[in-house]
Short mmCIF file of C-alpha atoms in Angstrom, two decimals:
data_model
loop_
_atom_site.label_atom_id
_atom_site.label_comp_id
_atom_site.label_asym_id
_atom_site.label_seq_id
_atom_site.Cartn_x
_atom_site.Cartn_y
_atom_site.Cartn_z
CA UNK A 1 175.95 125.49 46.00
CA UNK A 2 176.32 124.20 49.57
CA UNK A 3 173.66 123.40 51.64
CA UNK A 4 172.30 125.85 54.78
CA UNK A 5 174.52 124.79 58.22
CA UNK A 6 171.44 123.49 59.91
CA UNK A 7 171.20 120.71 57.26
CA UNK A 8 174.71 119.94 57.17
CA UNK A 9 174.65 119.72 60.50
CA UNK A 10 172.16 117.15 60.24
CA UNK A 11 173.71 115.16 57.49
CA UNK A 12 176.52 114.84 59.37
CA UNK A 13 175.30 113.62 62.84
CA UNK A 14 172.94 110.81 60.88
CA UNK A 15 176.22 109.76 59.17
CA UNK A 16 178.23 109.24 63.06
CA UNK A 17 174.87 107.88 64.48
CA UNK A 18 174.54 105.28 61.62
CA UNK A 19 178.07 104.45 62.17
CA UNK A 20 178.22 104.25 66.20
CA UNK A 21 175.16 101.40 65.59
CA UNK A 22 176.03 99.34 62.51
CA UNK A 23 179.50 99.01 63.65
CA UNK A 24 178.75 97.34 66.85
CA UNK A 25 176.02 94.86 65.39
CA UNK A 26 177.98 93.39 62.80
CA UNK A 27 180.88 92.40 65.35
CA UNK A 28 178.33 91.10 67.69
CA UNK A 29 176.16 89.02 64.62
CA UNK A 30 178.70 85.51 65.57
CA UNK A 31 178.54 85.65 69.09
CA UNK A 32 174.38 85.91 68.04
CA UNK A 33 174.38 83.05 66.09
CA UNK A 34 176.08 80.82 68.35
CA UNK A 35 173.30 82.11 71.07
CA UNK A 36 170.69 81.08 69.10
CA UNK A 37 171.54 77.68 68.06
CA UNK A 38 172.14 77.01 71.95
CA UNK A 39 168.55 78.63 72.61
CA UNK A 40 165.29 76.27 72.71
CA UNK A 41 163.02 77.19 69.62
CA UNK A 42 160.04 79.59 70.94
CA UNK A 43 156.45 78.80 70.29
CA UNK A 44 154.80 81.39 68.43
CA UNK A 45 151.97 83.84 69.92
CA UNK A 46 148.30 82.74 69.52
CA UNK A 47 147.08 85.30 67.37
CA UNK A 48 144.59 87.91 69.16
CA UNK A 49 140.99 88.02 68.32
CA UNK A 50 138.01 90.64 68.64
CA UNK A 51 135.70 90.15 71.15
CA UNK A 52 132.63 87.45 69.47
CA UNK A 53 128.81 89.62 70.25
CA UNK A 54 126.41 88.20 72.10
CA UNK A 55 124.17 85.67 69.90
CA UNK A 56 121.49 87.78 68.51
CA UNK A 57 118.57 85.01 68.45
CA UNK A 58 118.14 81.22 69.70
CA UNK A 59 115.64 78.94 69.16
CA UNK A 60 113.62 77.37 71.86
CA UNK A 61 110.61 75.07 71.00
CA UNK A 62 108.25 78.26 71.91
CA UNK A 63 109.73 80.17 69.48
CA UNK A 64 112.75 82.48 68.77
CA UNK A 65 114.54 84.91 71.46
CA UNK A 66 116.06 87.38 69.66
CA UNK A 67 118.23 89.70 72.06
CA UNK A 68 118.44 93.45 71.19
CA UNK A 69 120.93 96.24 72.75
CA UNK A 70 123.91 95.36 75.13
CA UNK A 71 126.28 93.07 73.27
CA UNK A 72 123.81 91.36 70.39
CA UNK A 73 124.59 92.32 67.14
CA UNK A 74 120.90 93.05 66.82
CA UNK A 75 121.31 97.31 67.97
CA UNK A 76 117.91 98.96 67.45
CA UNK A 77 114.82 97.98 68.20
CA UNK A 78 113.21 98.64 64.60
CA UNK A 79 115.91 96.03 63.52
CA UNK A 80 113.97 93.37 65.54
CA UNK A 81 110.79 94.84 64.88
CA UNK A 82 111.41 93.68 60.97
CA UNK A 83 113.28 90.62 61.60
CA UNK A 84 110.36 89.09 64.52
CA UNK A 85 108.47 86.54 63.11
CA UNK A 86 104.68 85.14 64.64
CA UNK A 87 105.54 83.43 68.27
CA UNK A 88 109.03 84.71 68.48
CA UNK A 89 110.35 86.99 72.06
CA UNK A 90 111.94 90.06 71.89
CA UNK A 91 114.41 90.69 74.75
CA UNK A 92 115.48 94.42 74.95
CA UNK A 93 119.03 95.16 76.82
CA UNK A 94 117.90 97.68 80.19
CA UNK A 95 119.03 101.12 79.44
CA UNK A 96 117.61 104.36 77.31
CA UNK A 97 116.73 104.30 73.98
CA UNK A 98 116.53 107.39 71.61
CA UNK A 99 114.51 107.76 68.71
CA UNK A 100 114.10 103.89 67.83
CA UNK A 101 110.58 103.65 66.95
CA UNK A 102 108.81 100.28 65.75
CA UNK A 103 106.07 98.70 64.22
CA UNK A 104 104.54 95.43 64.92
CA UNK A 105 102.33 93.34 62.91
CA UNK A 106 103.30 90.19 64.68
CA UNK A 107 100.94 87.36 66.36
CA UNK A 108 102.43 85.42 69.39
CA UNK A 109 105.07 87.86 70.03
CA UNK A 110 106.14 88.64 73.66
CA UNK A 111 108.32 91.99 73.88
CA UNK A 112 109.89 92.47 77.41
CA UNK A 113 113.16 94.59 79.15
CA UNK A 114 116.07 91.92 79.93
CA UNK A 115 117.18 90.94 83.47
CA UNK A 116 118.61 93.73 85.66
CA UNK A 117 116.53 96.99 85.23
CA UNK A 118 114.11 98.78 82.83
CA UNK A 119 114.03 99.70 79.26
CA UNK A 120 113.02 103.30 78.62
CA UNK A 121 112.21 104.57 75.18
CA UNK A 122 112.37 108.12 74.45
CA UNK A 123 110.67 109.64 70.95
CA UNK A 124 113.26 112.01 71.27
CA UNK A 125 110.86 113.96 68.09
CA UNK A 126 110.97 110.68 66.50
CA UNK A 127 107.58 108.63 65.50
CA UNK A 128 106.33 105.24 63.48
CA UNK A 129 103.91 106.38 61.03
CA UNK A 130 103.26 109.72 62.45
CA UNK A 131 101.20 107.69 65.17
CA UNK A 132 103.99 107.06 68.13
CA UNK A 133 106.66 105.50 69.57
CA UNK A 134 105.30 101.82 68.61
CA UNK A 135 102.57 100.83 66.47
CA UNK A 136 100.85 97.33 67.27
CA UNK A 137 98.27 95.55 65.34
CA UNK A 138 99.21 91.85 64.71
CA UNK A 139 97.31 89.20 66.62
CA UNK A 140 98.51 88.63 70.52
CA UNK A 141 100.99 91.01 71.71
CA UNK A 142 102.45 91.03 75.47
CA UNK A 143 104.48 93.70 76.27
CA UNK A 144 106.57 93.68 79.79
CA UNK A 145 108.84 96.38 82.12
CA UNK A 146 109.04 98.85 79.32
CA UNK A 147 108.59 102.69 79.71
CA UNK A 148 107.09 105.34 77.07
CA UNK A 149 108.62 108.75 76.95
CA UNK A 150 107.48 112.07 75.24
CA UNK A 151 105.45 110.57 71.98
CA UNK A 152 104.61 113.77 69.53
CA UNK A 153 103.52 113.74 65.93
CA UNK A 154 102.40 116.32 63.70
CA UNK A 155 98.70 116.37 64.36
CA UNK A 156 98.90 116.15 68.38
CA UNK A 157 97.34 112.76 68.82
CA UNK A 158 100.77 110.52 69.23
CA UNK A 159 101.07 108.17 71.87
CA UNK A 160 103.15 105.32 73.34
CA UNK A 161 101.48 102.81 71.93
CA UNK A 162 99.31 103.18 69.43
CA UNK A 163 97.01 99.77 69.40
CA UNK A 164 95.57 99.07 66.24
CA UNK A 165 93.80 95.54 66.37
CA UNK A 166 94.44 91.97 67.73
CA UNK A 167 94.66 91.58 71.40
CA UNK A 168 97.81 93.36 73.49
CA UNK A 169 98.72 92.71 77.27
CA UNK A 170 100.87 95.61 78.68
CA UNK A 171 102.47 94.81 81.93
CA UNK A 172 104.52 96.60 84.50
CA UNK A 173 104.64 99.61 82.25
CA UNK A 174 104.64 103.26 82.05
CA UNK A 175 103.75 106.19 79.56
CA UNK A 176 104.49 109.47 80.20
CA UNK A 177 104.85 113.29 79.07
CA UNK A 178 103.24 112.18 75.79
CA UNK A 179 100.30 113.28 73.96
CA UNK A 180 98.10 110.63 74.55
CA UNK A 181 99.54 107.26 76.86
CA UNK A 182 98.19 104.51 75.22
CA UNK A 183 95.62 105.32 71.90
CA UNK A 184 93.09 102.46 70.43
CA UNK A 185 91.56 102.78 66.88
CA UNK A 186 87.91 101.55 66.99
CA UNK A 187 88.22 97.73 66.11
CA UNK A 188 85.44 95.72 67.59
CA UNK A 189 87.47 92.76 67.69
CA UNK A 190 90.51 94.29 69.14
CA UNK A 191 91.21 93.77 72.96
CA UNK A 192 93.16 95.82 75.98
CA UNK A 193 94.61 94.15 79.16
CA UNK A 194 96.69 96.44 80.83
CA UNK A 195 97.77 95.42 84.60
CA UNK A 196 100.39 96.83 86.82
CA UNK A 197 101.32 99.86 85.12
CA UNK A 198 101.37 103.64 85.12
CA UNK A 199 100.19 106.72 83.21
CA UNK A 200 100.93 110.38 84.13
CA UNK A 201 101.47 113.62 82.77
CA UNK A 202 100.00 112.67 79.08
CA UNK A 203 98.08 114.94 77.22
CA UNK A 204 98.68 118.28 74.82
CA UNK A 205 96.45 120.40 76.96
CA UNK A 206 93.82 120.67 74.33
CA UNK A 207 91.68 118.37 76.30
CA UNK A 208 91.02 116.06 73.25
CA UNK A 209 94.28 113.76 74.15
CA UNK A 210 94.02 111.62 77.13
CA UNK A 211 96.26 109.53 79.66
CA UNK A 212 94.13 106.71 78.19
CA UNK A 213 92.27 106.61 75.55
CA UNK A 214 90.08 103.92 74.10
CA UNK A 215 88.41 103.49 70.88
CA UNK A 216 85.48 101.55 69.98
CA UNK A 217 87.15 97.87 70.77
CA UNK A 218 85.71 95.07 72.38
CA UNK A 219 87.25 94.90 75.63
CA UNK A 220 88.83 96.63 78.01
CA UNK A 221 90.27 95.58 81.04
CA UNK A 222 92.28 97.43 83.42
CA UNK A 223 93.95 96.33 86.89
CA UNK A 224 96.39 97.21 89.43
CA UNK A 225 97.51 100.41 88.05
CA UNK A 226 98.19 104.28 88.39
CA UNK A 227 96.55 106.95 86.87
CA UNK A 228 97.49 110.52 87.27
CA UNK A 229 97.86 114.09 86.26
CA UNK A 230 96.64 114.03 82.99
CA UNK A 231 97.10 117.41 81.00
CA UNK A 232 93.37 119.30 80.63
CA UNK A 233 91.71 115.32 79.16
CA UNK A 234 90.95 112.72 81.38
CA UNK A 235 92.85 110.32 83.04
CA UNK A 236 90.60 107.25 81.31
CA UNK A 237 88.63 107.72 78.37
CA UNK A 238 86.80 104.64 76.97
CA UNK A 239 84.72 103.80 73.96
CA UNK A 240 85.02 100.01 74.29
CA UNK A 241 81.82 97.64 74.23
CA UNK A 242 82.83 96.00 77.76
CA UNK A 243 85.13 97.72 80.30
CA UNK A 244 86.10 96.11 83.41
CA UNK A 245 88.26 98.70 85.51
CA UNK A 246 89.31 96.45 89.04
CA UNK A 247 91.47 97.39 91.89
CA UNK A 248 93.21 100.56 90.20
CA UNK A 249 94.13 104.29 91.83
CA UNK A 250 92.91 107.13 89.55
CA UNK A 251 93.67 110.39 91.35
CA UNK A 252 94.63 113.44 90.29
CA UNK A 253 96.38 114.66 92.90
CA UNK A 254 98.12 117.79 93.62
CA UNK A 255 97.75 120.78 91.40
CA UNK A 256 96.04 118.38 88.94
CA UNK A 257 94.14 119.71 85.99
CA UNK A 258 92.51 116.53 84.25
CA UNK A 259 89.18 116.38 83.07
CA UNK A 260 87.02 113.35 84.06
CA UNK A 261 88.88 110.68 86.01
CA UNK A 262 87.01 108.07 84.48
CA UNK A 263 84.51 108.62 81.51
CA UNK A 264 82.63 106.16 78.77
CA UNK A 265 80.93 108.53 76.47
CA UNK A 266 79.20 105.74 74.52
CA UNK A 267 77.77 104.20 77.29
CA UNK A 268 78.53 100.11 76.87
CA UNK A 269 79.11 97.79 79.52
CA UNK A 270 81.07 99.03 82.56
CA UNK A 271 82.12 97.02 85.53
CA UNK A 272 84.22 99.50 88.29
CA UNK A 273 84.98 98.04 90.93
CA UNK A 274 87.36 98.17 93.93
CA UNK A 275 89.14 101.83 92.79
CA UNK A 276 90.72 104.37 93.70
CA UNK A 277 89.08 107.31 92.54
CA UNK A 278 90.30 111.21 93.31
CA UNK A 279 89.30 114.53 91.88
CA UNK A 280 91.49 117.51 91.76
CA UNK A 281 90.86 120.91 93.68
CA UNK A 282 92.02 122.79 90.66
CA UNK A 283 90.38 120.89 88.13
CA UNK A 284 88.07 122.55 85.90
CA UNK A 285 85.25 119.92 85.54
CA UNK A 286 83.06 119.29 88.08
CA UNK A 287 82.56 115.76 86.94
CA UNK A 288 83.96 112.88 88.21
CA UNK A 289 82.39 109.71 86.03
CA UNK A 290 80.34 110.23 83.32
CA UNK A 291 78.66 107.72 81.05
CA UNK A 292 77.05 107.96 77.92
CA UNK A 293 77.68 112.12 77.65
CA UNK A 294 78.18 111.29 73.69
CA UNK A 295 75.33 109.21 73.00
CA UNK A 296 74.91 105.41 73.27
CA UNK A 297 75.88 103.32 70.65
CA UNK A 298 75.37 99.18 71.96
CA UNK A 299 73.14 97.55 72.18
CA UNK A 300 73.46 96.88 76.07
CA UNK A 301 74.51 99.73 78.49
CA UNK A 302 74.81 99.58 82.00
CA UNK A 303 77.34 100.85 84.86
CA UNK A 304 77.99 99.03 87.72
CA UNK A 305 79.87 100.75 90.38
CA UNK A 306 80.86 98.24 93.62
CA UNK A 307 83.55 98.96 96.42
CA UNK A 308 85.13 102.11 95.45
CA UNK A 309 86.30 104.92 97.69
CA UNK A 310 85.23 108.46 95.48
CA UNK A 311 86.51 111.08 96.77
CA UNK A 312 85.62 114.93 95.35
CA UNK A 313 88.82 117.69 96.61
CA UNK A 314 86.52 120.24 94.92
CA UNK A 315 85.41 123.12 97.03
CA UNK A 316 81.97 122.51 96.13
CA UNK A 317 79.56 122.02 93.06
CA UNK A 318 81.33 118.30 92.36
CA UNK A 319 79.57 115.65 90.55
CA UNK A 320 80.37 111.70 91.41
CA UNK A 321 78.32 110.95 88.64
CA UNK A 322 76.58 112.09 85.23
CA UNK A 323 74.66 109.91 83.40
CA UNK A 324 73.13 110.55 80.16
CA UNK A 325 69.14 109.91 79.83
CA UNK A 326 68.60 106.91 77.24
CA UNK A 327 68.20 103.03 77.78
CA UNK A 328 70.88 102.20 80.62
CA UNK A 329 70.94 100.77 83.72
CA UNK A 330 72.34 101.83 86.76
CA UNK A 331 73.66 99.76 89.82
CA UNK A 332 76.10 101.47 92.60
CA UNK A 333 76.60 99.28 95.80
CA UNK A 334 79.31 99.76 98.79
CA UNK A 335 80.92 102.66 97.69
CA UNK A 336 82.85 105.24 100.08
CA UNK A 337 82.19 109.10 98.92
CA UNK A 338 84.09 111.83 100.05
CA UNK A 339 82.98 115.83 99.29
CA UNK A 340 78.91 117.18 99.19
CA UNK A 341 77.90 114.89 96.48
CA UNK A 342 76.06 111.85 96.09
CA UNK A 343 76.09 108.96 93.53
CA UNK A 344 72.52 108.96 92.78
CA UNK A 345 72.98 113.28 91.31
CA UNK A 346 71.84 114.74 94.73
CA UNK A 347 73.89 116.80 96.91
CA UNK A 348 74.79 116.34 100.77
CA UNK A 349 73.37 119.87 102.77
CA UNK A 350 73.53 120.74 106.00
CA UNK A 351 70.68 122.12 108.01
CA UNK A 352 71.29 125.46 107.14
CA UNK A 353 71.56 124.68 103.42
CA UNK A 354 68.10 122.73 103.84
CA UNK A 355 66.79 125.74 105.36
CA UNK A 356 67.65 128.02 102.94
CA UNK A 357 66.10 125.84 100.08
CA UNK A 358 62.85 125.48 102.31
CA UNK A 359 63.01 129.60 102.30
CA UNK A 360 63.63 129.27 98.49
CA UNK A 361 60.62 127.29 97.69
CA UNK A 362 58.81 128.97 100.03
CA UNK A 363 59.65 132.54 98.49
CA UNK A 364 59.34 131.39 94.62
CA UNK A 365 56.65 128.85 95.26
CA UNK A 366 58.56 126.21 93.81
CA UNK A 367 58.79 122.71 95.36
CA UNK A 368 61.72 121.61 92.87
CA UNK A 369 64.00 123.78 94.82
CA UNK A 370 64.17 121.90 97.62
CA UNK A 371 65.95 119.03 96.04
CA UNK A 372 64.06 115.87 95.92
CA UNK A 373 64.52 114.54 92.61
CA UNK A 374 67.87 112.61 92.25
CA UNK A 375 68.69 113.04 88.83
CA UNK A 376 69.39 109.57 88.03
CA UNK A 377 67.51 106.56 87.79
CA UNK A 378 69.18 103.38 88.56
CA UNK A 379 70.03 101.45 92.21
CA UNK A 380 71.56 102.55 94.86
CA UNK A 381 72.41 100.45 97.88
CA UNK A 382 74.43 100.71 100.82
CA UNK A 383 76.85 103.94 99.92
CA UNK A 384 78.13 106.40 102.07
CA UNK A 385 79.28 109.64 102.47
CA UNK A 386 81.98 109.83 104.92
CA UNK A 387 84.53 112.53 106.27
CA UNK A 388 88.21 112.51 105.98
CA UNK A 389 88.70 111.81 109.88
CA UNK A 390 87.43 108.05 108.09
CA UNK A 391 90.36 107.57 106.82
CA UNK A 392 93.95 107.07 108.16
CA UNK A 393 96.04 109.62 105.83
CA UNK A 394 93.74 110.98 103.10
CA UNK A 395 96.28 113.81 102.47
CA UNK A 396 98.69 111.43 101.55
CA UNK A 397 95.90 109.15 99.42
CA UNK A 398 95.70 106.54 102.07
CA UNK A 399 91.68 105.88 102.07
CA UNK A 400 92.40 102.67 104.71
CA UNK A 401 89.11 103.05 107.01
CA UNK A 402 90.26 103.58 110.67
CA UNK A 403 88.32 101.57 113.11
CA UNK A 404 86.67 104.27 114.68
CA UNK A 405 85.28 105.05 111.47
CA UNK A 406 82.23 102.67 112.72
CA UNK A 407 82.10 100.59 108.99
CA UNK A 408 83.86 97.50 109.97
CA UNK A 409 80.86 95.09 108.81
CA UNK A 410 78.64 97.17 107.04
CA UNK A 411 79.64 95.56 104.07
CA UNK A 412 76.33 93.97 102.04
CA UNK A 413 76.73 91.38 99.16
CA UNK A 414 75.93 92.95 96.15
CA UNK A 415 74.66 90.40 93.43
CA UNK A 416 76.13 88.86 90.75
CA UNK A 417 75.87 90.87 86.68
CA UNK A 418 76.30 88.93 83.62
CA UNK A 419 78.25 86.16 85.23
CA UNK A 420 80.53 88.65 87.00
CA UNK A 421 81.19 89.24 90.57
CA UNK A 422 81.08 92.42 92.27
CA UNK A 423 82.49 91.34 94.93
CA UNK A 424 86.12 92.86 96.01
CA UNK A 425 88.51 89.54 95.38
CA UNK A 426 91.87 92.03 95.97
CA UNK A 427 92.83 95.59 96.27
CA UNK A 428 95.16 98.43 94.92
CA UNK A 429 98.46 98.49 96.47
CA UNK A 430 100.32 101.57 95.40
CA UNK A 431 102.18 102.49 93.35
CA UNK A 432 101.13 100.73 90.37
CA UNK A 433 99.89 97.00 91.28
CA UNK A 434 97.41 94.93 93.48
CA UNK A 435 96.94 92.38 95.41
CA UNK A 436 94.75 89.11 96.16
CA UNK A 437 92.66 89.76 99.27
CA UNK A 438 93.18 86.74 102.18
CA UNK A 439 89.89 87.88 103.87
CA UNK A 440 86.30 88.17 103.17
CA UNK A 441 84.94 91.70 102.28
CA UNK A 442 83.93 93.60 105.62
CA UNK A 443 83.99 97.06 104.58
CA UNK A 444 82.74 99.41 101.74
CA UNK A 445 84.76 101.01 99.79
CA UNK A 446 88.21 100.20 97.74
CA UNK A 447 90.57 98.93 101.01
CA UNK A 448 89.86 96.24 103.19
CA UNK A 449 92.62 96.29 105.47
CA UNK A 450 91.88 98.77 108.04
CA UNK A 451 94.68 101.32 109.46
CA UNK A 452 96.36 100.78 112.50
CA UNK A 453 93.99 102.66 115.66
CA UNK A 454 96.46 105.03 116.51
CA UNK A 455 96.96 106.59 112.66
CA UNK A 456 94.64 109.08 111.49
CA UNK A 457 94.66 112.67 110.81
CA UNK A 458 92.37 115.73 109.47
#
């Protein structure tokens, strides 16, 4: 049986093809030959090869660098979280990374962005340990330019960093959208610098989780950075034994909802000094700083409040400050206040206010309506409550005193506590760092540079 057409058709035009090319070649193979014995040899081609990676680590006599992201072999950051060893540097390629959690048990160990931008690290539903986006606790830990995005576990108390013990430096960083920013556990021994950096926008909304939040460590220190925003908790919270808060901007701003601004429910040692410190319209507490609300626990407890502008955007009823009855000291020098309260628990009134408490007692026959116990036992020296037409741009948060505002030199030198100045060596510069101040102190308040005469407004 024949075949269909099509495929003879085929058959037969492979069969003429084949011939119309083999034909021709073979007559031409001796005129080839003779070509190529004319022809200089030809070198052959250098074989191609891949692309080598970057070199994932080099040694320097400091330590290891081991390179992560870009073109290192090393790709995730967990990798180099389990191959770091004590003293070594992690350098992390700039660009977004999803989901790659870490833990860190080093001691030494500097972790920083590479050259040429920032390194953002996004939980992306991801955690370490059900505790957030990194977990520290080794010995020394210095962490650089890196930014903390949306930490959530299943019990609502994830964070950016959770810091378990040792002592960690965070610099030029930021933590946002997240349950809590930055969370301590309560090691005595454990210690917190944080400088230059931002939190906003942390916090479930329960009010328990908080921009900041510090356990019951030994030390605290916080300067040059940005609070702001937190959801329903605070934007600091701080059990530590010694907290030294300098030259930062804690404001909540806008539409804000936070809680305190700054609170140490244990009491301890607190040195504030030089801040930045702004309660929301809309917030729902009243209080602005509060110590000791949860009982004190040291031995030692004392707040020391020097050079910082408080301002209260609350209609009325705000508090500047609570302080909880119990073996403390008190000590609140050159500060700025904004709003109808007063540091020492009283309340600015006008003369019809006064009146009206005069017609109070008067009426009920009670002298403790007319408001002359402060509330709060402690010192307080040279503060003042000023209006906004102080300051050159309050609604944009720029508390620099105006020279009209008649402070230039009221300035008093407050004395020295524990070994520690309280006097104003620099100031916040916003957003997010500070800087040295090239001039004596001259006015209260957080900003010694005075505005420009012709800026101002209501």
């Amino acid at each position: 049986m024949n075949p269909p057409f099509h495929k003879q058709f085929s058959t037969a035009g492979i069969r003429l093809l084949g011939s119309a090319l083999v034909v021709p070649a073979l007559l031409a193979l001796p005129c080839l030959a003779q070509a190529a014995k004319a022809a200089p040899a030809l070198k052959a081609a250098p074989a191609l090869t891949p692309t080598t990676p970057a070199t994932s680590t080099t040694s320097t006599p400091q330590g290891r660098i081991i390179q992560v992201g870009g073109n290192s072999q090393i790709r995730t950051i967990a990798e180099a979280a389990a191959m770091a060893q004590d003293g070594d540097t992690v350098v992390i390629a700039p660009g977004e990374y999803f989901g790659d959690v870490a833990t860190w048990r080093q001691d030494r160990l500097t972790i920083r962005a590479g050259a040429g931008g920032r390194v953002k690290l996004i939980a992306a539903g991801s955690h370490a340990g059900g505790k957030g986006i990194w977990v520290i606790g080794g010995g020394r830990v210095t962490v650089e330019d890196i930014d903390f995005v949306g930490a959530r576990v299943p019990d609502r108390n994830g964070a950016g960093i959770r810091f378990e013990k040792g002592h960690l430096v965070v610099k030029r960083c930021s933590f946002k959208d997240s349950e809590n920013g930055i969370l301590t556990a309560g090691d005595p021994g454990a210690t917190l610098e944080i400088e230059n950096s931002e939190f906003g926008n942390n916090g479930d909304g329960s009010g328990s989780t908080h921009n900041l939040y510090v356990g019951d460590i030994g030390m605290l220190k916080v300067t040059g950075s940005y609070f702001h925003h937190a959801r329903q908790g605070h934007l600091l919270k701080s059990r530590a034994r010694e907290n030294r808060i300098f030259h930062n901007r804690l404001t909540d701003e806008v539409g804000g909802q936070a809680s305190y601004e700054l609170e140490f429910p244990n009491g301890g040692m607190a040195y504030v000094v030089g801040n930045i410190i702004e309660q929301s319209a809309t917030t729902d507490n009243s209080t602005i700083i509060s110590f000791g609300a949860e009982g004190y626990r040291s031995p030692l407890n004392a707040i020391y409040l020097a050079s910082n502008t408080i301002v209260d955007d609350r209609p009325q009823g705000g508090i500047m400050l609570r302080v909880a009855d119990g073996e403390r000291q008190v000590y609140a020098v050159n500060n700025l206040l904004v709003g109808q309260g007063k540091l020492d628990g009283g309340q600015v009134k006008g003369w019809r206010d006064r009146l009206r408490d005069i017609a109070k007692a008067a009426y009920y026959q009670d002298s403790k309506l007319l408001w002359t116990k402060t509330g709060i036992e402690g010192r307080f020296i040279n503060n003042f409550n000023v209006d906004w037409s102080a300051f050159a741009l309050p609604v944009r948060y720029d508390y620099r005193l105006l020279p009209k505002s008649g402070l230039d030199g009221k300035f008093v030198l407050p004395e020295e506590v524990n070994g520690i100045s309280l006097v104003p060596n620099g100031e916040y510069v916003h957003p997010a760092k500070w800087r040295m101040l090239d001039m004596k102190a001259t006015v209260p308040g957080a900003l010694q540079a005075l505005a420009a005469s012709g800026t101002g407004s209501k």
